[in-house]
Coordinates of C-alpha atoms in Angstrom, one line a residue:
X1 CA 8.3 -34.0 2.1
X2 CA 11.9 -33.4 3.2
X3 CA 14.1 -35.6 4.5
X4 CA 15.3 -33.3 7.5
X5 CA 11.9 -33.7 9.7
X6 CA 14.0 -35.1 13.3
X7 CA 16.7 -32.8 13.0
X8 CA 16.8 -29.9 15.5
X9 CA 16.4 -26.4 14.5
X10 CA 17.7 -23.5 16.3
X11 CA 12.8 -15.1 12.3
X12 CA 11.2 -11.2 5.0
X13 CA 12.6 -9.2 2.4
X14 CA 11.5 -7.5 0.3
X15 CA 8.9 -8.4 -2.2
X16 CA 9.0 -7.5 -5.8
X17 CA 6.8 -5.2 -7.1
X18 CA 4.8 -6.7 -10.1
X19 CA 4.1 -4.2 -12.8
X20 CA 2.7 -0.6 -12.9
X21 CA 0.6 1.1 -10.8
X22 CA -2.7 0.5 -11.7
X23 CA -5.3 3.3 -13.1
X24 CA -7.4 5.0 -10.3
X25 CA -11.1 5.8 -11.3
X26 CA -10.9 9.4 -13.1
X27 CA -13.3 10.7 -10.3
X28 CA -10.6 9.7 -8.0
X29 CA -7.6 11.9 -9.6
X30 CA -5.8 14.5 -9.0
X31 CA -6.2 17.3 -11.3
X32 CA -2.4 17.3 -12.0
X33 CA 0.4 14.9 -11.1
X34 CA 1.9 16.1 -7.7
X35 CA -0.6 17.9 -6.9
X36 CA -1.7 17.1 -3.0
X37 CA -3.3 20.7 -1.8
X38 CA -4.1 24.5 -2.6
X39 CA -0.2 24.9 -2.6
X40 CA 0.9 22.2 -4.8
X41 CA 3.0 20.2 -2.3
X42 CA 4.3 17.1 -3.2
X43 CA 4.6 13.8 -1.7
X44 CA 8.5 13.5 -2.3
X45 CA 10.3 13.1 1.1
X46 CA 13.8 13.3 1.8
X47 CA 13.8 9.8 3.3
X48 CA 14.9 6.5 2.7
X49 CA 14.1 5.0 -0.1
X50 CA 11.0 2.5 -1.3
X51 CA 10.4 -0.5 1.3
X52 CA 7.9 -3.2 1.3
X53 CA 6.1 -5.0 4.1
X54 CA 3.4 -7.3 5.1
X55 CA 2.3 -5.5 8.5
X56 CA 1.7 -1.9 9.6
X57 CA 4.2 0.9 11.6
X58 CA 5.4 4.0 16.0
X59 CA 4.5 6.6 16.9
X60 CA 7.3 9.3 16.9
X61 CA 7.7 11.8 19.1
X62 CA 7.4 14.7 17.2
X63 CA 9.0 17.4 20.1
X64 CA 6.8 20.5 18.9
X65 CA 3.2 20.4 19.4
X66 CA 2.9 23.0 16.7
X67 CA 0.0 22.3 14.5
X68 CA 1.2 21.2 10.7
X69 CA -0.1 24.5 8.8
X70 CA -1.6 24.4 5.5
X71 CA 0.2 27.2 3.7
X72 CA 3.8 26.4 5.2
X73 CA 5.0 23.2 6.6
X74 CA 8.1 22.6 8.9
X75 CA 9.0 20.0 7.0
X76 CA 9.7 21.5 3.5
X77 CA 8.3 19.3 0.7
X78 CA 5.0 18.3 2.9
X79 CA 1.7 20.2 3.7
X80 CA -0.3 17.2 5.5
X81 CA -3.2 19.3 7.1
X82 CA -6.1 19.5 4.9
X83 CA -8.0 23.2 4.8
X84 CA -10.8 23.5 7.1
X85 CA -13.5 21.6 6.4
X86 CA -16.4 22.9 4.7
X87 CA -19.9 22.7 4.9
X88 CA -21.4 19.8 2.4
X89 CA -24.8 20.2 0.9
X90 CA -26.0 17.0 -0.6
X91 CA -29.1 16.8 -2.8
X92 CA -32.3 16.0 -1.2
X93 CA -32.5 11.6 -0.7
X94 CA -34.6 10.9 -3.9
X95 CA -36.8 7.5 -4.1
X96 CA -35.0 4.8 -5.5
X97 CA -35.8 4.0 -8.9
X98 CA -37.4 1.2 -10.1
X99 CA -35.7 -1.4 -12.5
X100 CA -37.9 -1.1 -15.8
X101 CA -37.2 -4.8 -17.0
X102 CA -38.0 -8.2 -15.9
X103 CA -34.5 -8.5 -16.9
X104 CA -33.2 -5.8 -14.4
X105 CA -35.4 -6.9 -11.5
X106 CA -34.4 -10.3 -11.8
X107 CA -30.6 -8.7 -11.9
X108 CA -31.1 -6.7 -8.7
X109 CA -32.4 -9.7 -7.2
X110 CA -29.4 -11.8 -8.0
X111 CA -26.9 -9.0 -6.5
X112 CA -29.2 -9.1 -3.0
X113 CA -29.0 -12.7 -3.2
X114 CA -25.1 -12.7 -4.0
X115 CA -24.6 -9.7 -0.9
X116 CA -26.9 -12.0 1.5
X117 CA -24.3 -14.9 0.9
X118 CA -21.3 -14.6 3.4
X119 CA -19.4 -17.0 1.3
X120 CA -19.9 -15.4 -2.5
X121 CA -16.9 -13.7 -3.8
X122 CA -15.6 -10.5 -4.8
X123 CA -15.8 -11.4 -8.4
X124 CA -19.3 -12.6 -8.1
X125 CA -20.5 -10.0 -6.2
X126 CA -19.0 -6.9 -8.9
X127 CA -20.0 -9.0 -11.7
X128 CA -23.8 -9.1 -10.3
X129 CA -23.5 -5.7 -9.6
X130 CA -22.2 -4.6 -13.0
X131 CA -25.4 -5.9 -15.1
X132 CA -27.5 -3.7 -13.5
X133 CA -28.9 -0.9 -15.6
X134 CA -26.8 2.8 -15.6
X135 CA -27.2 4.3 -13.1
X136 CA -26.7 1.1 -11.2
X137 CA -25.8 2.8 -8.0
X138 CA -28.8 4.8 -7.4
X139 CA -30.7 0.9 -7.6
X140 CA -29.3 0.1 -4.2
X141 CA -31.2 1.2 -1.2
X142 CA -28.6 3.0 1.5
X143 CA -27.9 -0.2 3.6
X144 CA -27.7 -2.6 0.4
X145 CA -24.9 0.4 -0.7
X146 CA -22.9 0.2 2.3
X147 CA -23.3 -3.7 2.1
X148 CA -21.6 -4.0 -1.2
X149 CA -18.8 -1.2 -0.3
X150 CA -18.0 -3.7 3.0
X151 CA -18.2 -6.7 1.0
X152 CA -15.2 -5.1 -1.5
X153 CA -13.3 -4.0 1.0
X154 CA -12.4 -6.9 3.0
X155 CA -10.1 -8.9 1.1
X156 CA -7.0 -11.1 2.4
X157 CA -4.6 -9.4 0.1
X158 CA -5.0 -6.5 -1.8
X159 CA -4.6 -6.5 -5.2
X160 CA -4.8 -4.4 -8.7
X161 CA -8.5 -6.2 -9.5
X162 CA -9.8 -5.5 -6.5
X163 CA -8.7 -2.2 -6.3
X164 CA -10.4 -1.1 -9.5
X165 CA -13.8 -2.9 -8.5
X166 CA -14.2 -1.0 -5.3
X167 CA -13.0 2.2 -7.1
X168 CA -15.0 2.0 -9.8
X169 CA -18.5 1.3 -7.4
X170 CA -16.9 5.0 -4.9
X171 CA -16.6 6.6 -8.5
X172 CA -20.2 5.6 -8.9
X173 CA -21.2 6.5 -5.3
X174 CA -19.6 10.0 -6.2
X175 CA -20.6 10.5 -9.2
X176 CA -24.6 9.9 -8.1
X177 CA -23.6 12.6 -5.3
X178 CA -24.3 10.6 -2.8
X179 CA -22.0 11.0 0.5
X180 CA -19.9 8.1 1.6
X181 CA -19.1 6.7 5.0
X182 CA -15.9 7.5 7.1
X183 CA -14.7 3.7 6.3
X184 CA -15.8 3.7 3.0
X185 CA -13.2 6.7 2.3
X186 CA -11.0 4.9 4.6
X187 CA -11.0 1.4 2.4
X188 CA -10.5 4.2 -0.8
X189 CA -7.3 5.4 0.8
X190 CA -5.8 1.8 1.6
X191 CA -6.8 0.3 -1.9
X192 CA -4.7 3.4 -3.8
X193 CA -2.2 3.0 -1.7
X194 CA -1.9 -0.6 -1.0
X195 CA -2.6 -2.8 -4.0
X196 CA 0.8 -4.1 -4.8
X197 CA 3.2 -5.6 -2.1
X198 CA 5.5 -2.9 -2.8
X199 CA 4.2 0.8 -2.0
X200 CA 5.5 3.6 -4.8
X201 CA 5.6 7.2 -4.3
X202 CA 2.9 7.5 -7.0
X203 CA 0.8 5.2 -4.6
X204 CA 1.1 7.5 -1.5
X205 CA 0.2 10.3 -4.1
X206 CA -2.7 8.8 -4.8
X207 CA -3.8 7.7 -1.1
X208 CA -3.0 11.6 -0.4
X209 CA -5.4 13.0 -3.1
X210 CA -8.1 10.6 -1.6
X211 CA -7.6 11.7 1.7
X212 CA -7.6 15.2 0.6
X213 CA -11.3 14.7 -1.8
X214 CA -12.5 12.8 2.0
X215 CA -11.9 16.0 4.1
X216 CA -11.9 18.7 1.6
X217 CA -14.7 18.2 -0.8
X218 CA -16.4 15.6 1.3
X219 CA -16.4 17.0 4.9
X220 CA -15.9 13.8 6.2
X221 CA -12.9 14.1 9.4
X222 CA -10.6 11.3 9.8
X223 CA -10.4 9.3 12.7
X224 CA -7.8 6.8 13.9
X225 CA -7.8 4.1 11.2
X226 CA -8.2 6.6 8.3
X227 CA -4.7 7.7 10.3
X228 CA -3.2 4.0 10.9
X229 CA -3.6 3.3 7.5
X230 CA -2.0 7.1 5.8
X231 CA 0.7 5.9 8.5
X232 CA 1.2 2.1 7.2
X233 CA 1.4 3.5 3.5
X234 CA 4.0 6.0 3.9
X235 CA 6.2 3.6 6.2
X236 CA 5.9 1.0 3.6
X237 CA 7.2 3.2 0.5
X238 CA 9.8 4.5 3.3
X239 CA 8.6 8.2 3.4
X240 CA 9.3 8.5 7.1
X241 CA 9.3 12.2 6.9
X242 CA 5.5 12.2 5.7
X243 CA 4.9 9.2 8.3
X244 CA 5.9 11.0 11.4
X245 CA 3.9 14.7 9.8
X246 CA 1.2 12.1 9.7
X247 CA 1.7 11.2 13.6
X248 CA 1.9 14.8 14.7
X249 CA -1.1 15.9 13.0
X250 CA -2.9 13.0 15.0
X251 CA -1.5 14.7 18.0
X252 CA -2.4 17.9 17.1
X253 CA -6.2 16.6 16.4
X254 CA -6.0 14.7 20.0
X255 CA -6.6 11.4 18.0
X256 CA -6.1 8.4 19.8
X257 CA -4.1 5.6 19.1
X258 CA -5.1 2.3 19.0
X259 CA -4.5 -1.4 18.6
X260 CA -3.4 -1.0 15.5
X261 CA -1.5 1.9 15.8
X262 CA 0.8 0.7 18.4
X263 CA 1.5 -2.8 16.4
X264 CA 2.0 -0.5 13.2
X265 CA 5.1 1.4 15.7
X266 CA 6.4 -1.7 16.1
X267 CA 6.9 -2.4 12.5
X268 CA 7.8 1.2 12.0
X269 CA 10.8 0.8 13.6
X270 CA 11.7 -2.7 11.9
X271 CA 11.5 -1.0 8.3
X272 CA 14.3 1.4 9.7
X273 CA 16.7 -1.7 11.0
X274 CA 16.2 0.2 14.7
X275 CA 15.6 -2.8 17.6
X276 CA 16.1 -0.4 20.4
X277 CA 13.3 1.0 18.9
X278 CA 11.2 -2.1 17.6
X279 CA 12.0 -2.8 21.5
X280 CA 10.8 0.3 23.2
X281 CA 7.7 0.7 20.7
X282 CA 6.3 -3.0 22.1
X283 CA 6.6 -1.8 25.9
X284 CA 4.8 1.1 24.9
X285 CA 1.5 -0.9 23.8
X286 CA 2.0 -3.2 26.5
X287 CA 2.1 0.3 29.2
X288 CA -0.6 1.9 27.5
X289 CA -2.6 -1.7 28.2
X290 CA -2.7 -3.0 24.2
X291 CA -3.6 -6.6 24.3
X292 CA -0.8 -8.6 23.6
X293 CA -1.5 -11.9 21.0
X294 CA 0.1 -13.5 18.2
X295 CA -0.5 -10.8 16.0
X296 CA 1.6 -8.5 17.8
X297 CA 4.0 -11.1 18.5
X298 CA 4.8 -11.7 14.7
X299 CA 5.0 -8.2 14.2
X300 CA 7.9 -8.2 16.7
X301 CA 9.5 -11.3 15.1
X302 CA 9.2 -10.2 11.5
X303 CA 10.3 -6.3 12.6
X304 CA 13.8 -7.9 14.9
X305 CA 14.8 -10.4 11.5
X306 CA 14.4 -6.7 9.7
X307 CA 16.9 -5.1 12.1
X308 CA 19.2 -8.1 12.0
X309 CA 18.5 -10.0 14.9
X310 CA 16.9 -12.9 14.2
X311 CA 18.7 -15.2 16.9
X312 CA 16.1 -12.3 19.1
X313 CA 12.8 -13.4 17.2
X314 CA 13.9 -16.9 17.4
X315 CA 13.8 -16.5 21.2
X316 CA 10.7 -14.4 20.9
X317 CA 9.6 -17.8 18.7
X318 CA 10.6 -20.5 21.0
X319 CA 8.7 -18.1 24.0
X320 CA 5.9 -18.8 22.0
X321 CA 5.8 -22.5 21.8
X322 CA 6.7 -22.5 25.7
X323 CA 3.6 -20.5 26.4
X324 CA 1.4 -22.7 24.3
X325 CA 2.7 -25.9 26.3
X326 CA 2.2 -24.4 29.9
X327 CA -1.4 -23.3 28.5
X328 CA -3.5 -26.2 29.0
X329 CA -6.7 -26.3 26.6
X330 CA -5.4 -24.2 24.0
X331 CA -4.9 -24.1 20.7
X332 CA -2.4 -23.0 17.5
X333 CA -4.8 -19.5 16.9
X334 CA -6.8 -19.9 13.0
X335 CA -4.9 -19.8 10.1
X336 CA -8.3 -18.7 8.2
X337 CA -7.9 -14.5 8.0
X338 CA -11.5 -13.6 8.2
X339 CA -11.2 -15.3 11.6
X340 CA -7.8 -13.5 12.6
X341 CA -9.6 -10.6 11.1
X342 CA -12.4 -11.0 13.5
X343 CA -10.5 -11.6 16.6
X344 CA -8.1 -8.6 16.1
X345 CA -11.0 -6.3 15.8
X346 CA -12.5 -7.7 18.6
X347 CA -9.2 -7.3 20.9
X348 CA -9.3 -3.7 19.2
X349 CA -12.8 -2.8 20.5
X350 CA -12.0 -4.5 24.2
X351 CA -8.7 -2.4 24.6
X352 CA -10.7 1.2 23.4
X353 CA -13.6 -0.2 25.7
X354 CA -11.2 -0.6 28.8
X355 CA -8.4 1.3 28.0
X356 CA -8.4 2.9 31.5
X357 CA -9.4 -0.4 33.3
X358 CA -6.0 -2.3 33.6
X359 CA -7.5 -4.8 36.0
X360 CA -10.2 -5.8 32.7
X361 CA -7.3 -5.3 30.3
X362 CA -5.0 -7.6 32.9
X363 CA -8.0 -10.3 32.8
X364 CA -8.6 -10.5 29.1
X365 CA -5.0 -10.5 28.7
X366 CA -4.2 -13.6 30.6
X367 CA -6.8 -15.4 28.0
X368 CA -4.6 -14.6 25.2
X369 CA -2.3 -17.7 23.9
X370 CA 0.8 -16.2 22.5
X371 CA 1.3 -19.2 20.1
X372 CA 2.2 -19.3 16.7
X373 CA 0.4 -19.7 14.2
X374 CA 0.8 -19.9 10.6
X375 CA 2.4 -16.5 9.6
X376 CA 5.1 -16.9 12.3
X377 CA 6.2 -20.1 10.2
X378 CA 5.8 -18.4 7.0
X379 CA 7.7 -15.5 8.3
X380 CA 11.0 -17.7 9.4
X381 CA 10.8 -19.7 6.0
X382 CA 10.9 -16.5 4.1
X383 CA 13.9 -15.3 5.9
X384 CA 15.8 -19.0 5.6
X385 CA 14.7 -18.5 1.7
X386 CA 16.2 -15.2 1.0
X387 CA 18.7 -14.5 3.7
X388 CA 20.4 -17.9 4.9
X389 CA 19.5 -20.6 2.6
X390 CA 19.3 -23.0 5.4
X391 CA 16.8 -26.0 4.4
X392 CA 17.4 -28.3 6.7
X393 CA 16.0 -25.4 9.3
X394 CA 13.1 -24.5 6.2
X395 CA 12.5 -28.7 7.1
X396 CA 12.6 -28.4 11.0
X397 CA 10.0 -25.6 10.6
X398 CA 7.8 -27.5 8.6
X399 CA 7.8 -30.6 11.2
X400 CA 6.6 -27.8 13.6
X401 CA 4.0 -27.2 11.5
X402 CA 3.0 -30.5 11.2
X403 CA 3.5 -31.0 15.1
X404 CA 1.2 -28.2 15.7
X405 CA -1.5 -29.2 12.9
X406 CA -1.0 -26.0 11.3
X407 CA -1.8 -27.2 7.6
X408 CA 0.3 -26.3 4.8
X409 CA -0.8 -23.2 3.0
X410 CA -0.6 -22.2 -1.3
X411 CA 2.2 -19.5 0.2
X412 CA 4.2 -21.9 2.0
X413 CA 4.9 -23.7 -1.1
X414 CA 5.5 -20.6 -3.1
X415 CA 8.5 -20.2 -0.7
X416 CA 10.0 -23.5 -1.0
X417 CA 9.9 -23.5 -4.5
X418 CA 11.6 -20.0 -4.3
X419 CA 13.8 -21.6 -2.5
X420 CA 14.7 -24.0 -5.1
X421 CA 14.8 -21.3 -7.3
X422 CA 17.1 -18.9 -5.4
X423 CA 19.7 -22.2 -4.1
X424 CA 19.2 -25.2 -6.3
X425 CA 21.2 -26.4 -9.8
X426 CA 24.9 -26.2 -8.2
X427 CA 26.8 -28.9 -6.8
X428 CA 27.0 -30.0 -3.2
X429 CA 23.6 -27.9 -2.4
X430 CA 21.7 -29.3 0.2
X431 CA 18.0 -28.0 -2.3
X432 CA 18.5 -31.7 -4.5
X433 CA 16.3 -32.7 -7.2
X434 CA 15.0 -35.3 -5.3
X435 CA 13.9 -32.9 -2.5
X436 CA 12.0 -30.9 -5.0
X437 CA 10.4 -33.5 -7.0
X438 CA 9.2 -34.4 -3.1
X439 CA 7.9 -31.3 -2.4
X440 CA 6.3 -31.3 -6.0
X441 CA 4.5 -34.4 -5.3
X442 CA 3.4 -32.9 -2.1
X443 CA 1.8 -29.7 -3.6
X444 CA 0.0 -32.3 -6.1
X445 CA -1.3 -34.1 -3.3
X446 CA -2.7 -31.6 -1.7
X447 CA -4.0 -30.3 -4.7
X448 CA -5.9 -33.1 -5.3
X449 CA -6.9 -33.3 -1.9
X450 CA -8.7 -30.1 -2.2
X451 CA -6.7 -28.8 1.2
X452 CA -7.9 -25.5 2.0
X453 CA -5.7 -22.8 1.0
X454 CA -4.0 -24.6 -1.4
X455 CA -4.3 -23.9 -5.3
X456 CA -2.7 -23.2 -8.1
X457 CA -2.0 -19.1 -8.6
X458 CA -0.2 -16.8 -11.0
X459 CA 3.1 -17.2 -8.8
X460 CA 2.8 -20.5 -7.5
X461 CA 2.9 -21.7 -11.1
X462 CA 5.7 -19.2 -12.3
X463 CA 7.6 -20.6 -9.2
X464 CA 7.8 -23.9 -9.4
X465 CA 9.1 -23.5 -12.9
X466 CA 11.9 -21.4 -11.7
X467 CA 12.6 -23.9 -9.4
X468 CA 12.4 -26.9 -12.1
X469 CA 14.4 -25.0 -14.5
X470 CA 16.9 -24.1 -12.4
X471 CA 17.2 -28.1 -10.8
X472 CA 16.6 -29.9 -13.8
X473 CA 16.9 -28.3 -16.5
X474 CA 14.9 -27.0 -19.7
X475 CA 12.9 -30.5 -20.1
X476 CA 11.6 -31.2 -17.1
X477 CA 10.5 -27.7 -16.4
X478 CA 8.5 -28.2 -19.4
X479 CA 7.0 -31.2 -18.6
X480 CA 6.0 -29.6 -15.0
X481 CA 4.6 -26.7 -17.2
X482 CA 2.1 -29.3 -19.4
X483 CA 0.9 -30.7 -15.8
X484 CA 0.2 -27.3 -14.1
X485 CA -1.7 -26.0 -17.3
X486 CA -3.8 -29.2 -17.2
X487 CA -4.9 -28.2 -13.9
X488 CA -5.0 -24.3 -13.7
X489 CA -8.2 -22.9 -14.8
X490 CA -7.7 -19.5 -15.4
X491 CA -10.6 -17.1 -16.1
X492 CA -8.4 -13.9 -16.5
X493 CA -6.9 -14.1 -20.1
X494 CA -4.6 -11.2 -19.2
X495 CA -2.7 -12.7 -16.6
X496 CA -2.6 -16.0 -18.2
X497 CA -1.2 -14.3 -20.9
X498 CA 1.5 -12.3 -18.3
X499 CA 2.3 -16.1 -17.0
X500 CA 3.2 -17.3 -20.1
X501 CA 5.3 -14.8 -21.1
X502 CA 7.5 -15.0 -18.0
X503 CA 7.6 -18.7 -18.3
X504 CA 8.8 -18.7 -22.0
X505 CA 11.8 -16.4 -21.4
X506 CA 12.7 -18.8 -18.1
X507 CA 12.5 -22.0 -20.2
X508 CA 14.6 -20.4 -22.7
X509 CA 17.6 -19.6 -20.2
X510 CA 17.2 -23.0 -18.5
X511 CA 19.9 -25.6 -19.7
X512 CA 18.7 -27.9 -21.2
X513 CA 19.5 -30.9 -18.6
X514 CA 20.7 -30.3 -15.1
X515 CA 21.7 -32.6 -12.2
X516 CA 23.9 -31.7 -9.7
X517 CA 23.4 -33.9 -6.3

């Protein structure tokens, strides 16, 4: 693709938040904006302001052991202790009922047949849900209930749709009265607070008032990942006021951390720019006998390029590759999530399992192969994109991709063409016209090709028309525009209708010819 592929090469910013934040289900609202408890505290903190990320957060000592009290917190504009929890009566379990139409039963046969399918989507799964009969819910034995909240709930990236399906099936849960599990609450929380790259104050409000309905009106006491993921939410809209209230009150409540929770203190610390501290919070999982893998090792990459020392993650990087060449028999981990997913769960479970068994730990730890996989690239591109503008070293990363089979991915492209975007259209730049039309002809390769991972998206297409507008001006950007229409099928009218827009005002500041080489 680019001509730099033998030369030697020596590890994020911030994303852009797209649009408003989305409506929350009306069961799911506060009663008035600002509103978090009985005392109408807010969720306002006198902290740095909004910061986005791609991983989770440490654990600060908070010096008092005092418990956070309800009526008046330590910390001013924060009450983060809920009030104690009271006793739920639920109605008695009724039988289900009975679909009255062959039309219905054939429906509810379809949704058990879509939830029995591992590989059927979110989309076909709320769609099959959403032509059963009112009230749908109350259809769905207890386990087929559970099935469809799991099935909406794990999703690669979080997103506005899928935010509004799963809180539109709890609404529906809630409003049948029907109690919902301590993950289910948990997923609720991370969708309101989590569904656009950037986190907003009015998302942590949100995330806040579902937390509060979970303990308060449910009953239902949070344990450590209802905890990791109120933590991750206000470290990634940069309340770190609220994130270390949230910390101490999982002191106070003798909750213990996990493997999540120490790789979230990691990236803490890289939000604030503080190595010493992105430092001291990875020897703290490594003392308290956290399994070490690539995971964690991105998150220490990704949170040193944060605090300004990316010639650190690089060495963290090239430590990587040395491991994965003295380990004999093993391989670049997945790039598939679901399998990532899996395996960091897994480690998650050993390490609460063994936690005070260091010579297990020490065992299942030597297994681990520290190498890197396809975020660590995608990491070092987005920082030569934004920060340095360095292809030649964007090229020498992508011949390490190829050297490790690690196959190109849809959001490897994106960044180029961001690239191309950000660097191209000015004389004696090294992002050329011919460069991009070779990376173009890659991505259409590929397309055709049907590689996994690979197809055309909302920003993938507004991208690569930034990047044609800004190289070559107003008529080829067009032409690139006819070709990607041709092959982007787009079911959502809405966002077609948002990519068009965007793409009409870039045409119209694009020149209309441009070749600097």
């Amino acid at each position: 693709m680019l001509d730099y592929y033998h030369e030697p090469y020596d590890g994020l910013t911030s994303s852009t938040a797209y649009g408003k934040p989305p409506p929350i289900p009306p069961r799911l609202l506060p009663e008035k904006e600002g509103v978090l408890n009985d005392n109408h505290s807010t969720v306002e903190a006198d902290s740095a302001g909004v910061q986005s990320s791609e991983c989770s957060g440490e654990a600060i000592p908070s010096g008092e052991e005092d418990s956070i009290d309800h009526k008046k917190s330590d910390l001013n504009h924060h009450a983060i202790r809920t009030n104690a929890t009271p006793i739920i009566h639920y109605p008695a379990k009724k039988s289900l009922p009975k679909p009255q139409t062959v039309e219905d039963r054939y429906n509810l046969e379809r949704l058990h047949r879509i939830l029995g399918d591992p590989q059927s989507s979110h989309e076909q799964i709320y769609n099959a849900y959403s032509q059963l009969p009112s009230p749908r819910i109350e259809l769905l034995s207890d386990r087929k209930r559970h099935d469809l909240l799991h099935r909406l709930s794990v999703i690669e990236i979080k997103s506005k749709k899928a935010m509004l399906r799963y809180l539109s099936v709890v609404d529906d849960v809630q409003g049948a009265s029907i109690p919902l599990k301590n993950p289910e609450w948990s997923s609720a929380i991370a969708y309101a607070g989590r569904c656009f790259a950037r986190v907003e104050a009015s998302q942590v409000e949100s995330a806040l008032h579902i937390w509060k309905d979970m303990e308060q009106e449910a009953g239902v006491r949070s344990g450590t990942t209802t905890f990791n993921i109120l933590f991750d939410i206000a470290t990634k809209a940069g309340k770190y006021v609220l994130a270390e209230m949230i910390l101490k009150e999982m002191n106070v409540r003798k909750v213990e951390y996990n493997q999540f929770s120490y790789v979230g203190f990691i990236y803490y610390h890289g939000l604030k720019g503080d190595a010493t501290g992105v430092r001291k919070a990875y020897r703290d999982l490594v003392e308290a006998g956290a399994i070490v893998d690539t995971t964690v090792m991105n998150c220490v990459i990704v949170s040193l390029i944060r605090s300004g020392e990316p010639s650190a993650a690089e060495q963290v990087y090239e430590r990587m590759k040395r491991m994965l060449r003295e380990k004999t028999g093993h391989t670049v981990p997945s790039s598939d999530w679901r399998e990532a997913r899996k395996a960091s769960r897994e480690l998650d479970k050993a390490f609460r399992v063994m936690r005070h068994d260091r010579q297990q730990l020490d065992r299942l730890q030597a297994e681990q192969c520290l190498a890197p996989n396809l975020r660590t690239f995608s990491i070092f591109i987005d920082y030569h994109v934004h920060m340095t503008g360095e292809l030649r070293r964007i090229a020498a990363l992508l011949y390490e991709m190829q050297h490790l089979e690690i196959p190109l991915n849809g959001r490897i492209f994106v960044k180029v063409f961001q690239g191309f975007a950000r660097h191209g259209g000015v004389k004696y730049t090294s992002w050329t016209t011919q460069r991009l039309e070779a990376i173009w002809e890659a991505l259409v390769q590929a397309l055709d090709e049907g590689v996994e991972g690979v197809y055309m998206m909302k920003w993938m297409v507004i991208w690569v028309i930034r990047a044609f507008a800004r190289c070559c001006g107003r008529a080829r950007a067009s032409q690139i525009w006819e070709e990607l229409r041709s092959r982007w099928k787009v079911a959502d009218e809405e966002e077609k209708g948002t990519v068009e827009h965007i793409l009409r005002d870039v045409l119209d500041e694009a020149s209309p010819e441009r070749r600097h080489e």
